[in-house]
Amino acid sequence: VMLTALFLQNAFQSFLVVAEKPKLGLGVSLLAGFTNMFLDFLFIYVLKLGVFGAALATGISQIVGSIIPIIYFLSDKSDVLKLQKARFNKDIIIKTCINGSSEMVTNMSMSLVNMLYNTQLMRLAGADGVAAYGVIMYANFIFAAIYLGYSMGSAPITSYNYGAGNHSELKNMLKKSLSL
């Protein structure tokens, strides 16, 4: 259930951008984050639930982050996108899997490299070496988050304008992206 909520929360961020509601997406993300922080404090510090409490807090925050967009897209407030019954289309699923295969290989190779780094660091520098590498990787996430945030935020806009044949806006997006 929690993993499904995580996937939905991430997918709905792009949908909210396409629906011209990026502020709602930001608000949902912030609410989910603050929910996680509050529940971490409650479950770990007050109720003394330890790691289980941290996991429960994270899961509940992901549910919060996925339920709000579902309610929005099912309501009459959304006039750009609506949730509806899905139709199974084998060709689209195959194309989607092929399109996502490069990202799959990238993530698999990054995971493999990280495991190899950790193995070697454990052998050469012990737990302190692995911890130092972890700190470096977290610092790297800051820069990766900026890149991913921009690419995830601009992808639906680019897709929408491509589908609408709005080439002037596509050129504008390309110009802004290159300058950024």
CSV table of C-alpha atoms in Angstrom, one decimal:
chain,number,residue,atom,x,y,z
A,1,VAL,CA,0.0,0.0,0.0
A,2,MET,CA,2.7,2.5,1.0
A,3,LEU,CA,4.8,1.8,-2.2
A,4,THR,CA,1.7,2.3,-4.3
A,5,ALA,CA,1.1,5.6,-2.5
A,6,LEU,CA,4.7,6.6,-3.3
A,7,PHE,CA,4.3,5.9,-7.0
A,8,LEU,CA,1.0,7.8,-7.1
A,9,GLN,CA,2.4,10.8,-5.3
A,10,ASN,CA,5.3,11.0,-7.8
A,11,ALA,CA,3.1,10.5,-10.8
A,12,PHE,CA,0.5,13.0,-9.7
A,13,GLN,CA,3.2,15.7,-9.4
A,14,SER,CA,3.6,15.6,-13.2
A,15,PHE,CA,-0.2,15.4,-13.7
A,16,LEU,CA,-0.7,18.5,-11.5
A,17,VAL,CA,1.8,20.5,-13.7
A,18,VAL,CA,-0.1,19.4,-16.8
A,19,ALA,CA,-3.4,20.4,-15.2
A,20,GLU,CA,-1.9,23.9,-14.6
A,21,LYS,CA,-1.8,23.4,-10.8
A,22,PRO,CA,1.9,23.3,-10.0
A,23,LYS,CA,1.3,25.2,-6.7
A,24,LEU,CA,-1.1,22.5,-5.6
A,25,GLY,CA,1.6,20.0,-6.4
A,26,LEU,CA,4.0,22.0,-4.2
A,27,GLY,CA,1.5,22.3,-1.5
A,28,VAL,CA,0.8,18.5,-1.5
A,29,SER,CA,4.5,17.8,-1.4
A,30,LEU,CA,5.0,20.2,1.5
A,31,LEU,CA,2.0,18.8,3.4
A,32,ALA,CA,3.3,15.2,2.9
A,33,GLY,CA,6.8,16.3,4.1
A,34,PHE,CA,5.5,18.1,7.2
A,35,THR,CA,3.2,15.1,7.9
A,36,ASN,CA,6.3,12.9,7.8
A,37,MET,CA,8.3,15.2,10.1
A,38,PHE,CA,5.4,15.5,12.6
A,39,LEU,CA,4.7,11.8,12.7
A,40,ASP,CA,8.4,11.0,13.0
A,41,PHE,CA,8.5,13.1,16.1
A,42,LEU,CA,5.3,11.5,17.4
A,43,PHE,CA,6.1,7.9,16.6
A,44,ILE,CA,9.8,7.9,17.4
A,45,TYR,CA,10.2,10.4,20.2
A,46,VAL,CA,6.8,10.4,22.0
A,47,LEU,CA,5.5,6.8,21.4
A,48,LYS,CA,9.0,5.2,21.2
A,49,LEU,CA,8.2,3.1,18.2
A,50,GLY,CA,11.8,3.3,16.7
A,51,VAL,CA,12.4,2.3,13.1
A,52,PHE,CA,8.9,0.9,12.8
A,53,GLY,CA,7.5,4.3,13.8
A,54,ALA,CA,9.8,6.0,11.2
A,55,ALA,CA,8.6,3.6,8.5
A,56,LEU,CA,4.9,4.1,9.5
A,57,ALA,CA,5.3,7.9,9.5
A,58,THR,CA,6.9,7.8,6.0
A,59,GLY,CA,4.1,5.5,4.7
A,60,ILE,CA,1.3,7.7,6.1
A,61,SER,CA,2.9,10.8,4.6
A,62,GLN,CA,3.0,9.1,1.2
A,63,ILE,CA,-0.7,8.2,1.5
A,64,VAL,CA,-1.5,11.9,2.3
A,65,GLY,CA,0.6,12.9,-0.8
A,66,SER,CA,-1.4,10.6,-3.0
A,67,ILE,CA,-4.9,10.9,-1.7
A,68,ILE,CA,-5.2,14.7,-2.1
A,69,PRO,CA,-4.4,14.6,-5.9
A,70,ILE,CA,-6.9,11.7,-6.3
A,71,ILE,CA,-9.6,13.8,-4.7
A,72,TYR,CA,-8.7,16.8,-6.9
A,73,PHE,CA,-8.7,14.8,-10.2
A,74,LEU,CA,-12.0,13.1,-9.3
A,75,SER,CA,-13.7,16.4,-8.4
A,76,ASP,CA,-15.2,19.0,-10.8
A,77,LYS,CA,-12.3,21.4,-10.0
A,78,SER,CA,-10.0,19.8,-12.5
A,79,ASP,CA,-11.0,20.9,-16.0
A,80,VAL,CA,-7.8,20.0,-17.8
A,81,LEU,CA,-7.3,16.4,-16.7
A,82,LYS,CA,-9.8,13.9,-15.3
A,83,LEU,CA,-9.4,10.4,-13.9
A,84,GLN,CA,-11.3,7.8,-15.8
A,85,LYS,CA,-11.4,4.1,-16.3
A,86,ALA,CA,-8.3,2.9,-18.0
A,87,ARG,CA,-8.3,0.9,-21.1
A,88,PHE,CA,-5.7,-1.9,-21.6
A,89,ASN,CA,-3.6,-1.2,-24.7
A,90,LYS,CA,-0.8,-3.7,-25.2
A,91,ASP,CA,1.0,-1.5,-27.9
A,92,ILE,CA,1.2,1.5,-25.6
A,93,ILE,CA,2.4,-0.6,-22.7
A,94,ILE,CA,5.2,-2.1,-24.9
A,95,LYS,CA,6.2,1.3,-26.2
A,96,THR,CA,6.2,2.7,-22.6
A,97,CYS,CA,8.4,-0.2,-21.4
A,98,ILE,CA,10.8,0.3,-24.3
A,99,ASN,CA,10.9,4.0,-23.7
A,100,GLY,CA,11.7,3.5,-20.1
A,101,SER,CA,14.4,0.9,-20.6
A,102,SER,CA,17.2,3.4,-20.7
A,103,GLU,CA,16.2,4.8,-17.3
A,104,MET,CA,16.0,1.2,-16.0
A,105,VAL,CA,19.5,0.5,-17.2
A,106,THR,CA,20.8,3.8,-15.8
A,107,ASN,CA,19.3,3.1,-12.3
A,108,MET,CA,20.5,-0.5,-12.4
A,109,SER,CA,24.1,0.6,-13.2
A,110,MET,CA,24.1,3.3,-10.6
A,111,SER,CA,22.9,0.8,-8.0
A,112,LEU,CA,25.6,-1.7,-9.0
A,113,VAL,CA,28.3,1.0,-8.9
A,114,ASN,CA,27.1,2.1,-5.4
A,115,MET,CA,27.2,-1.5,-4.2
A,116,LEU,CA,30.7,-1.9,-5.5
A,117,TYR,CA,31.9,1.3,-4.0
A,118,ASN,CA,30.5,0.3,-0.6
A,119,THR,CA,32.1,-3.2,-0.9
A,120,GLN,CA,35.5,-1.7,-1.6
A,121,LEU,CA,35.2,1.1,0.9
A,122,MET,CA,34.2,-1.4,3.6
A,123,ARG,CA,37.3,-3.5,2.7
A,124,LEU,CA,39.6,-0.4,2.6
A,125,ALA,CA,38.2,2.0,5.1
A,126,GLY,CA,35.6,0.2,7.1
A,127,ALA,CA,32.3,1.6,8.3
A,128,ASP,CA,33.7,5.1,8.4
A,129,GLY,CA,34.6,5.0,4.7
A,130,VAL,CA,31.1,3.8,3.8
A,131,ALA,CA,29.6,6.6,6.1
A,132,ALA,CA,31.8,9.2,4.4
A,133,TYR,CA,30.7,8.0,1.0
A,134,GLY,CA,27.1,8.2,2.1
A,135,VAL,CA,27.5,11.8,3.1
A,136,ILE,CA,29.1,12.6,-0.3
A,137,MET,CA,26.1,10.9,-2.0
A,138,TYR,CA,23.6,12.9,0.0
A,139,ALA,CA,25.4,16.1,-1.0
A,140,ASN,CA,25.2,14.9,-4.6
A,141,PHE,CA,21.4,14.4,-4.2
A,142,ILE,CA,21.0,18.2,-3.6
A,143,PHE,CA,22.4,18.9,-7.1
A,144,ALA,CA,20.5,15.9,-8.6
A,145,ALA,CA,17.3,17.2,-7.0
A,146,ILE,CA,17.7,20.5,-8.8
A,147,TYR,CA,18.2,18.8,-12.1
A,148,LEU,CA,15.4,16.3,-11.6
A,149,GLY,CA,13.0,19.0,-10.3
A,150,TYR,CA,13.5,21.1,-13.5
A,151,SER,CA,13.3,18.1,-15.8
A,152,MET,CA,10.2,16.7,-14.2
A,153,GLY,CA,8.6,20.1,-14.1
A,154,SER,CA,9.3,20.9,-17.7
A,155,ALA,CA,8.6,17.5,-19.2
A,156,PRO,CA,4.8,17.7,-19.0
A,157,ILE,CA,4.8,21.2,-20.4
A,158,THR,CA,7.0,20.1,-23.2
A,159,SER,CA,4.9,17.0,-23.9
A,160,TYR,CA,1.7,19.0,-23.8
A,161,ASN,CA,3.0,21.6,-26.2
A,162,TYR,CA,4.4,18.9,-28.5
A,163,GLY,CA,1.1,17.2,-28.6
A,164,ALA,CA,-0.7,20.5,-29.2
A,165,GLY,CA,1.7,21.3,-32.1
A,166,ASN,CA,2.7,24.6,-30.3
A,167,HIS,CA,6.1,24.9,-31.8
A,168,SER,CA,6.7,28.4,-30.7
A,169,GLU,CA,6.4,27.4,-27.0
A,170,LEU,CA,8.6,24.4,-27.6
A,171,LYS,CA,11.3,26.7,-29.0
A,172,ASN,CA,10.8,29.0,-26.0
A,173,MET,CA,11.2,26.0,-23.6
A,174,LEU,CA,14.3,24.8,-25.5
A,175,LYS,CA,15.8,28.3,-25.2
A,176,LYS,CA,15.1,28.6,-21.5
A,177,SER,CA,16.4,25.1,-20.9
A,178,LEU,CA,19.6,25.7,-22.7
A,179,SER,CA,20.3,28.9,-20.9
A,180,LEU,CA,19.5,27.2,-17.5
